[in-house]
Coordinates of C-alpha atoms in Angstrom, one line a residue:
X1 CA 0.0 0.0 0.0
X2 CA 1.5 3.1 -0.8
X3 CA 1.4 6.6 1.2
X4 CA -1.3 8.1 -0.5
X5 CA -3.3 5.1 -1.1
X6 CA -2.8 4.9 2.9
X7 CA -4.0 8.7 3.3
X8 CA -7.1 8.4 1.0
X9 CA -8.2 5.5 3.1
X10 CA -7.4 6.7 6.6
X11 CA -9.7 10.2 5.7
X12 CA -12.7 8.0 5.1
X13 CA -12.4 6.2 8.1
X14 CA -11.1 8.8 10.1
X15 CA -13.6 11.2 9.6
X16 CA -16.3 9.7 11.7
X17 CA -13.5 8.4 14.4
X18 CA -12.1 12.4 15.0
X19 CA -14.8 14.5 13.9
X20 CA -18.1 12.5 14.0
X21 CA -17.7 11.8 17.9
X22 CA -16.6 15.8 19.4
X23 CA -18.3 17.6 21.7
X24 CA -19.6 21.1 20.9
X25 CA -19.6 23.4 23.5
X26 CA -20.5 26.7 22.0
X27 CA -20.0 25.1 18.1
X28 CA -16.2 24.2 18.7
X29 CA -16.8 20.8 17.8
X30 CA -19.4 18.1 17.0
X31 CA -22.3 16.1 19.5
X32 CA -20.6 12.6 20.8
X33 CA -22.0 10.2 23.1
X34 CA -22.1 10.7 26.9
X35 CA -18.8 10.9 28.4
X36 CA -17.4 8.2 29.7
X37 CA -16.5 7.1 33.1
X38 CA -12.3 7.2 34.0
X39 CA -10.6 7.3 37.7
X40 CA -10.5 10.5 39.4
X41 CA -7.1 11.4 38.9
X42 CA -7.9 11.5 34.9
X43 CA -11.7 13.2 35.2
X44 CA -9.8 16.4 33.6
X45 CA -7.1 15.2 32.0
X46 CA -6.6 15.8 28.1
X47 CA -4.1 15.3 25.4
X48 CA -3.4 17.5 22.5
X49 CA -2.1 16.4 19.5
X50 CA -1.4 19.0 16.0
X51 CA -2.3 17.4 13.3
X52 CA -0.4 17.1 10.1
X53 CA -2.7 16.3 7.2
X54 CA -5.7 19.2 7.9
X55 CA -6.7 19.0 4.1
X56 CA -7.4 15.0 4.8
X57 CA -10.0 15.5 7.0
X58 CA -13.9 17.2 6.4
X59 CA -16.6 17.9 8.6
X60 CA -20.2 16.9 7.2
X61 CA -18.7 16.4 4.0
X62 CA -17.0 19.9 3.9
X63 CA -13.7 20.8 3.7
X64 CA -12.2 22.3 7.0
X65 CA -11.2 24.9 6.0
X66 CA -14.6 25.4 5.0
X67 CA -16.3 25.2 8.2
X68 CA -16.3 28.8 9.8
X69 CA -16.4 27.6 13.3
X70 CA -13.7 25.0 12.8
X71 CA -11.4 27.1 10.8
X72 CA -12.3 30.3 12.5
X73 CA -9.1 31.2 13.7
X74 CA -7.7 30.8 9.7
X75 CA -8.0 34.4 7.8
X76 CA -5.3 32.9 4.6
X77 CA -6.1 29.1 4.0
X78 CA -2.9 29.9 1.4
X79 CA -0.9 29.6 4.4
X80 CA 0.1 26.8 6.8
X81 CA -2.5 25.6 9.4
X82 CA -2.8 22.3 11.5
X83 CA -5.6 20.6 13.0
X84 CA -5.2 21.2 16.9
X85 CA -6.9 18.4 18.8
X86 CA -8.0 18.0 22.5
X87 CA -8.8 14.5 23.5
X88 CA -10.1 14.4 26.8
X89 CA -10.0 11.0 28.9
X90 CA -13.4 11.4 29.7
X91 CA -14.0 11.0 25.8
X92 CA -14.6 14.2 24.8
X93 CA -13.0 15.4 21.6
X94 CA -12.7 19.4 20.6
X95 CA -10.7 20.5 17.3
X96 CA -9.7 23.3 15.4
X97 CA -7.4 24.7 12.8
X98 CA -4.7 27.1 13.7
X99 CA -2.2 29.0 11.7
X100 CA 0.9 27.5 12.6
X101 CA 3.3 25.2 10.7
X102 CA 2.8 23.1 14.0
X103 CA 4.9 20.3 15.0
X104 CA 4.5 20.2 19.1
X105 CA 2.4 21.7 21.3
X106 CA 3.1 22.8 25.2
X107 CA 1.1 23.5 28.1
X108 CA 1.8 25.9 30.6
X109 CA 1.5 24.3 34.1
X110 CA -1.6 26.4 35.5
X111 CA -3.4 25.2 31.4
X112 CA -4.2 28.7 31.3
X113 CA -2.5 29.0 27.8
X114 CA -0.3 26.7 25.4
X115 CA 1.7 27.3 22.2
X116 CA 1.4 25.4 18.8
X117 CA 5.6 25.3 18.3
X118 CA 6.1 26.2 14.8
X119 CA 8.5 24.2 12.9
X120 CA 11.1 25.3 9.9
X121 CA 8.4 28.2 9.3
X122 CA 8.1 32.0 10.6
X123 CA 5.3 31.7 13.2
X124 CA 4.9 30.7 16.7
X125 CA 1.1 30.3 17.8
X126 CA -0.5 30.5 21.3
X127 CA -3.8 28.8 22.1
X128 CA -6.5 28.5 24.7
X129 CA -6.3 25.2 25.8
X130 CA -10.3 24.7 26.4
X131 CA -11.3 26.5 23.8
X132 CA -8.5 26.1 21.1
X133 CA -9.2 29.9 20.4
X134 CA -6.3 31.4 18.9
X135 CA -4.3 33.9 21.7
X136 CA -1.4 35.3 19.9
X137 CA 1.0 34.9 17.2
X138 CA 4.2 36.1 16.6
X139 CA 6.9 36.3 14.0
X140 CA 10.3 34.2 14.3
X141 CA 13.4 35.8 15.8
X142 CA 14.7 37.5 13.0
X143 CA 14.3 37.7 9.4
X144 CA 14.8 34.0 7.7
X145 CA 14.8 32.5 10.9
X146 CA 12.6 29.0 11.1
X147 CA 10.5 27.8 14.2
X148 CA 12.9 25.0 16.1
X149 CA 9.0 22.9 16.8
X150 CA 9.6 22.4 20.6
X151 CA 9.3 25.3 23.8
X152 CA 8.7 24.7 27.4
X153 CA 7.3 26.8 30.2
X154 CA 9.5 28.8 32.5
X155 CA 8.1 31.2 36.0
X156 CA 5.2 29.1 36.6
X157 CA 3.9 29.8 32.9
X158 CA 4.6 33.3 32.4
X159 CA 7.2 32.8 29.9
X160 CA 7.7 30.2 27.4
X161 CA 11.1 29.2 26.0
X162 CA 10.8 28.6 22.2
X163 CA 13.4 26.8 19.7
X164 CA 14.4 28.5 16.6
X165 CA 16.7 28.0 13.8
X166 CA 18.9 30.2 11.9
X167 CA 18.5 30.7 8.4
X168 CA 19.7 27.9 6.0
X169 CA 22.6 27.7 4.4
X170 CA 25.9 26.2 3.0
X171 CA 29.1 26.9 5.5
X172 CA 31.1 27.3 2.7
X173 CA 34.1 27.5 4.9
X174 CA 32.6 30.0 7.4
X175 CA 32.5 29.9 11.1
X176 CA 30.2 27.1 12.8
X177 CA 28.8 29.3 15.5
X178 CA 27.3 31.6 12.7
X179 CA 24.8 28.7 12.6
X180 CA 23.9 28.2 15.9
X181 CA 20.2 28.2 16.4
X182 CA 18.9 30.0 19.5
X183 CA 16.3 29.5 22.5
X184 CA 13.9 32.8 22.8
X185 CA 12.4 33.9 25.8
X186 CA 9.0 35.1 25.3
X187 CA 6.1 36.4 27.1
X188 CA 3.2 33.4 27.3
X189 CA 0.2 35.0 26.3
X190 CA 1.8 37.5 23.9
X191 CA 4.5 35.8 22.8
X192 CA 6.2 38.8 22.4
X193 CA 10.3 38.3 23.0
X194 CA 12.0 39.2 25.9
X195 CA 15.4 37.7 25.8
X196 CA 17.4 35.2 23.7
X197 CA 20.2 32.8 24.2
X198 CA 22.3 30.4 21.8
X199 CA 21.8 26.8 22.0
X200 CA 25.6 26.4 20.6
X201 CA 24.2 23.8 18.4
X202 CA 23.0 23.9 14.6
X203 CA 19.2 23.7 14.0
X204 CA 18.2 23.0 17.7
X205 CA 14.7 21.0 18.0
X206 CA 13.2 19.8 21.7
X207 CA 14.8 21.8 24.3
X208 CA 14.2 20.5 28.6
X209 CA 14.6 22.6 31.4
X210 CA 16.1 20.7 34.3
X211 CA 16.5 21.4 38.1
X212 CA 13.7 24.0 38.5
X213 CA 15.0 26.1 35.2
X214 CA 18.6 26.6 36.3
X215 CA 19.5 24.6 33.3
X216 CA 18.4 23.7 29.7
X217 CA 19.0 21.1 27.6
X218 CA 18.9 21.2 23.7
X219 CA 19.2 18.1 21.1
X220 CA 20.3 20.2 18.1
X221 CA 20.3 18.6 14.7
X222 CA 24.2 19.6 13.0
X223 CA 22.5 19.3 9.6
X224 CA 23.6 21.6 6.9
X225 CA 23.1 22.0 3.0
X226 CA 26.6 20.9 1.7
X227 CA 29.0 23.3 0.4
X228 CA 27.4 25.5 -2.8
X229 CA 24.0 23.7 -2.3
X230 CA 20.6 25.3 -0.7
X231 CA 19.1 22.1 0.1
X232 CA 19.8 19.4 2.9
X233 CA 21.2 16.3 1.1
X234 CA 20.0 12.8 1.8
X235 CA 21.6 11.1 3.5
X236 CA 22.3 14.3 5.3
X237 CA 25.1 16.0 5.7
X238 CA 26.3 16.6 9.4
X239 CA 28.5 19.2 10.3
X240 CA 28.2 18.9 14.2
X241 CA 25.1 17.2 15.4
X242 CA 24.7 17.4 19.4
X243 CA 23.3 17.8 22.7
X244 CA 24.1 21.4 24.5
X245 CA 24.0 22.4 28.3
X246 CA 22.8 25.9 29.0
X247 CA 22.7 28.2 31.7
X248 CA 20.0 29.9 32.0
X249 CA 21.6 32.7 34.3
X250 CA 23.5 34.2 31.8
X251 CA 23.3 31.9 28.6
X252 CA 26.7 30.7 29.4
X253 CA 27.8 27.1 27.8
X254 CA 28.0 24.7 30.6
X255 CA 28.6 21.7 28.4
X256 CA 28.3 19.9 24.9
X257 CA 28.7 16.8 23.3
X258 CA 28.9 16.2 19.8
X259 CA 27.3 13.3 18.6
X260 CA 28.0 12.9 15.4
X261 CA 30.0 14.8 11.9
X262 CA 29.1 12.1 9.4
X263 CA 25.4 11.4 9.2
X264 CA 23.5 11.1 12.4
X265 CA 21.2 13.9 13.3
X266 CA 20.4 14.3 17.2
X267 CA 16.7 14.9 17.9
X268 CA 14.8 14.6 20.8
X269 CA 15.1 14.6 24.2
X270 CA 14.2 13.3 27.4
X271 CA 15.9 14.6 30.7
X272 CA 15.5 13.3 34.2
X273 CA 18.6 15.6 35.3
X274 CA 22.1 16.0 34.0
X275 CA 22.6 12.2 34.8
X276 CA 20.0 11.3 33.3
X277 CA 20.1 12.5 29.4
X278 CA 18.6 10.3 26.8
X279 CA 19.0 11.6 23.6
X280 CA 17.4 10.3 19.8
X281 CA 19.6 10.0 17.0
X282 CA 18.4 9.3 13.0
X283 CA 19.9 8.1 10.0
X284 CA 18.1 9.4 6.5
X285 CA 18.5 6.6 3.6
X286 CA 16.6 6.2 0.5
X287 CA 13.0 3.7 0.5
X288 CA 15.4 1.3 -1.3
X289 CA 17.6 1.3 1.5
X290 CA 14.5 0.6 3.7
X291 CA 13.5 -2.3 2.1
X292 CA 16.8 -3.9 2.4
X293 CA 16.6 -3.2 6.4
X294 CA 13.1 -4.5 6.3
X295 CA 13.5 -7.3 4.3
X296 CA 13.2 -10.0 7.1
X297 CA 10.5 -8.4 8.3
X298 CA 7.9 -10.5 7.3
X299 CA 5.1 -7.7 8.1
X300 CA 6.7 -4.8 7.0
X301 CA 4.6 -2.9 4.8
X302 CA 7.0 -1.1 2.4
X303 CA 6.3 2.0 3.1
X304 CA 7.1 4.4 6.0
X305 CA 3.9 6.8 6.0
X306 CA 5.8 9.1 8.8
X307 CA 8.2 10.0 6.5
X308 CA 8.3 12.0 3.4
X309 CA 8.4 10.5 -0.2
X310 CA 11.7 9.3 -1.0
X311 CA 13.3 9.3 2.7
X312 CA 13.6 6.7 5.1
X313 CA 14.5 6.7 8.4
X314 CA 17.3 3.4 9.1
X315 CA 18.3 1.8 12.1
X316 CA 20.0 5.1 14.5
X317 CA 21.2 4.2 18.5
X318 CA 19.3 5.7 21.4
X319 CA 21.9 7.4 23.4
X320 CA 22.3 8.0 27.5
X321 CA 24.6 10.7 28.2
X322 CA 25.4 11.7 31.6
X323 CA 27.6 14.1 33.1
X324 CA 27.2 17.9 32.2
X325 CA 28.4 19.3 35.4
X326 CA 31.7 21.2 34.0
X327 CA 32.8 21.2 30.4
X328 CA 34.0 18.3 28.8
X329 CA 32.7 15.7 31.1
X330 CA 29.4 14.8 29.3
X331 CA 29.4 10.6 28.0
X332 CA 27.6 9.0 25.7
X333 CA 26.4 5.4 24.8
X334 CA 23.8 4.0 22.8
X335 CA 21.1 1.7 24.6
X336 CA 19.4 -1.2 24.6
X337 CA 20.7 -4.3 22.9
X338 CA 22.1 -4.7 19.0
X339 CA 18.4 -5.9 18.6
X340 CA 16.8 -3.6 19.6
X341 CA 19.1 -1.0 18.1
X342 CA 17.8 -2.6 14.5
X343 CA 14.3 -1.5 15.1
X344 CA 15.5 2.5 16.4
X345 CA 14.0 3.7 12.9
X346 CA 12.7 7.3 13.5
X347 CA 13.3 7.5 17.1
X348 CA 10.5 10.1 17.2
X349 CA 9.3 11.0 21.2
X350 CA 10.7 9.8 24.2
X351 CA 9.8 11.0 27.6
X352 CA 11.4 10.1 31.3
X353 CA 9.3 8.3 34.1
X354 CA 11.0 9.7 37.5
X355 CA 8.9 7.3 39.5
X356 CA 10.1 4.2 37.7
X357 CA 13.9 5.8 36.2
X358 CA 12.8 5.0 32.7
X359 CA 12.7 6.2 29.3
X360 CA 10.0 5.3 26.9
X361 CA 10.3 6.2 23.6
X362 CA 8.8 5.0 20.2
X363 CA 10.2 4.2 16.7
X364 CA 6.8 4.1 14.2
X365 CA 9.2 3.0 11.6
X366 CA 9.3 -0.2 13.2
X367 CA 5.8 0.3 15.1
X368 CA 8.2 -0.1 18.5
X369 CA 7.6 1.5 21.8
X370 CA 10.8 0.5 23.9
X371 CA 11.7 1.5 27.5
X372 CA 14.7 1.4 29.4
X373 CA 16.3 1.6 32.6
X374 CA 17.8 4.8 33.5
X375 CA 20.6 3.8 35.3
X376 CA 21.9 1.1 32.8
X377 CA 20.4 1.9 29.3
X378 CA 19.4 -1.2 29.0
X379 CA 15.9 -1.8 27.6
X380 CA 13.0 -3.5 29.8
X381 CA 10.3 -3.2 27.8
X382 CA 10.0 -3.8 23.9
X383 CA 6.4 -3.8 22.4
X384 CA 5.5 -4.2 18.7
X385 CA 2.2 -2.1 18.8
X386 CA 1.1 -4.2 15.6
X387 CA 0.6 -6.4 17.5
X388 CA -2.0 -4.5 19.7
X389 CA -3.5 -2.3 17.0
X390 CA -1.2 0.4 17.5
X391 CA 0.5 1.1 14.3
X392 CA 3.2 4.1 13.4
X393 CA 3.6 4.6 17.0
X394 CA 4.3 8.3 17.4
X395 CA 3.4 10.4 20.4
X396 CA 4.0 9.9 23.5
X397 CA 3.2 11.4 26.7
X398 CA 2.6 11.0 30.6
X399 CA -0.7 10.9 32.0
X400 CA -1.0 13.1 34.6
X401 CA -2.4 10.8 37.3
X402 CA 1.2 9.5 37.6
X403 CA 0.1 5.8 37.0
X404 CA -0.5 5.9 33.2
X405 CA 0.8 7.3 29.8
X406 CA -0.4 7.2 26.4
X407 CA 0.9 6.9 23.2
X408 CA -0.5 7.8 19.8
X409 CA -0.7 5.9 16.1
X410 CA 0.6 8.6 13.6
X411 CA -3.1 9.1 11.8
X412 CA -5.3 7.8 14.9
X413 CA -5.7 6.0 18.2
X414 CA -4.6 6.9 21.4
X415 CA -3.4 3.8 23.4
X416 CA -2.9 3.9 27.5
X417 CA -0.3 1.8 29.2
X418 CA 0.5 1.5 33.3
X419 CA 3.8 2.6 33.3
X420 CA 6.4 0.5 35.3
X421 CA 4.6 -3.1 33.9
X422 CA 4.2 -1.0 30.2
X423 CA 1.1 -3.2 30.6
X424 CA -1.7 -2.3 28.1
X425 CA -4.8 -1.0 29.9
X426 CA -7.8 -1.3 27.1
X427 CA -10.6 0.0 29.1
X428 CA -8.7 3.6 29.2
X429 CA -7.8 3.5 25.1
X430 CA -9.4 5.8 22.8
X431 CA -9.5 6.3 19.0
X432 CA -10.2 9.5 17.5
X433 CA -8.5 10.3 14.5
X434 CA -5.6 13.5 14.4
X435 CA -4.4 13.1 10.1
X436 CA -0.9 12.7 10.8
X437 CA 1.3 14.1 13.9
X438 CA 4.8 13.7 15.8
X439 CA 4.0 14.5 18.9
X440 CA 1.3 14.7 21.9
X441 CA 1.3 16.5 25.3
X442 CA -0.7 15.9 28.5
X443 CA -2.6 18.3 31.4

């Protein structure tokens, strides 16, 4: 099956899974059944998810783009716009389209406002999280600077730190620092900047604050166009990918570790402390170099609809890097087995579980949720969510009841696992629809 065979298919069925069960509280979304019961701990939980593929999806059998209440936030459909999503756990299902070139989403801890991270475009978006009314939006740091697609809150909410890129292009022999992305400091419900720092990295992506904000840590990509070209190259070409220490005091350089020079981008990010850094790396091939990976893979499908037409993500180590505490001393090694290694196609989200010193992360070119343990690296957990129903597994996200977390299929389905056992836990499982997505977050 290819990708837009896949596409064509999942908008048919999708539509009456997202859209035909929402709730509509003043026309923001569309009747469903009675909510359902969930513990106590989850009564107002929700998880929102931007979704990818907006022009996928209708509403009554119109576009929705079309539909004024939907799209109302949208004054040029010419420009980028992603289907926000808010699933609740009680079952309740809200959605609109905002004008962002979205790729994450964050919430600020009180949920009185959260932004729509722009990625490798000029905007930044901030939402109501109840509502999904649009709050603010704001311009990128400077003229051809991109949105790095990851923030996170700082002062209890009232600012949010933002990722952004500089603008592409070739070294051609010039310094590296003049491509060093920065992290903006910006007011929450303006979004207007206050301060920025360099991440000391090329094209920084998801950035963590650890121990209470003092620090902040940054996977940044080290991809650049090579020498007289204006496009990134696949397989790409890395200058310096790698994972920065910032203090947020002064935007001083407390440490860095470069990860790779060759081919191996750095990603994402979870933290639980500077001794606790797990980092995801990815290698870009061709789909013929996919199907050679694959080709023992009895139900591989072919056909990696995560990834754009003509890439493919191939197997890329996990890394744990600890250290941080003066310059220099950061270390690095990949986890899990040389098995499970095999299956780290498009590491995509990975988050730490402090109560259980674990990382979970998931690889939905191999439809592979793994944990592991934080101390050794070593996995403890390996689920292939075929064989669940959980296919492209992409987001992922605690729960914030502190017992559960749920992780999302790239076009639909929310899946909810205990964490510690990773057991599967049905009865909590939902499946609206979201057209495509990286990542999810949880309030």
């Amino acid at each position: 099956m290819d990708r837009r065979r896949f596409l064509r298919m999942a908008a048919g069925l999708g539509l009456a899974a997202g859209l035909g069960g929402c709730e509509t509280p003043g026309g923001a979304a569309l009747p469903s059944p009675a909510a359902r019961r969930v513990p106590g701990d989850l009564a107002g939980a929700a998880v929102w998810v931007p979704g990818y593929e907006p022009g996928a999806a209708t509403a009554n059998g119109v576009p929705l783009v079309a539909n004024r209440r939907i799209a109302r936030a949208v004054r040029d459909p010419s420009k980028p716009h992603r289907l926000l999503s808010r699933i609740g756990m009680d079952g309740g299902v809200r959605q609109a389209l905002l004008p962002a070139h979205a790729h994450d989403v964050a919430i600020a801890p009180d949920r009185s406002v959260g932004v729509l991270c722009g990625f490798e475009a000029a905007d930044q978006v901030a939402f109501d999280p109840l509502t999904l009314d649009l709050v603010a939006s704001a311009p990128a740091f400077g003229e051809g600077w991109r949105g790095g697609g990851h923030a996170a809150y700082l002062d209890d909410g009232r600012s949010v730190l933002i990722s952004e890129r500089a603008p592409r292009r070739a070294r051609d022999g010039g310094p590296i620092d003049a491509h060093f992305g920065r992290i903006t400091i910006r007011d929450a419900d303006t979004l207007r900047v206050r301060e920025s720092y360099s991440t000391h990295g090329i094209d920084p992506h998801e950035i963590v604050l650890v121990e209470n904000g003092r620090y902040l840590v940054a996977a940044n990509y080290g991809s650049l166009p090579r020498d007289g070209e204006r496009s990134l190259a696949v397989p790409r070409h890395v200058v310096e990918a790698s994972v920065t220490i910032v203090d947020m005091a002064d935007g001083r350089l407390l440490d860095k570790r470069v990860t790779s020079t060759r081919d191996l981008e750095v990603r994402h990010l979870a933290v639980g402390g500077l001794a606790r850094i797990f980092a995801i790396q990815a290698r870009l091939g061709s789909e013929a170099d996919l199907a050679r990976v694959t080709a023992g893979d009895a139900l591989a499908e072919g056909v990696d609809i995560t990834s754009e037409p003509g890439i493919a993500y191939l197997p890329a180590a996990t890394l744990k890097l600890a250290g941080g505490a003066r310059r220099g001393a950061m270390t690095a090694q990949p986890m899990g087995s040389a098995a499970d290694r095999a299956l780290m196609r498009h590491g995509l989200s990975i988050v730490y579980d402090p109560i259980h010193d674990q990382a979970i992360a998931t690889f939905p070119s191999a439809h592979a949720v793994m944990a592991f343990d934080g101390a050794s690296g070593e996995t403890v957990s390996r689920l292939d969510g075929r064989g669940v129903g959980l296919r492209f597994p992409c987001g992922i996200t605690l729960l914030p009841d502190g017992v559960h977390y749920a992780v999302t299929g790239y076009w639909e389905n929310l899946y909810v696992f205990e964490r510690g056992s990773h057991r599967l836990v049905r009865d909590l499982c939902l499946y609206p629809a979201f057209f495509g997505h990286s990542h999810v977050t949880a309030a």
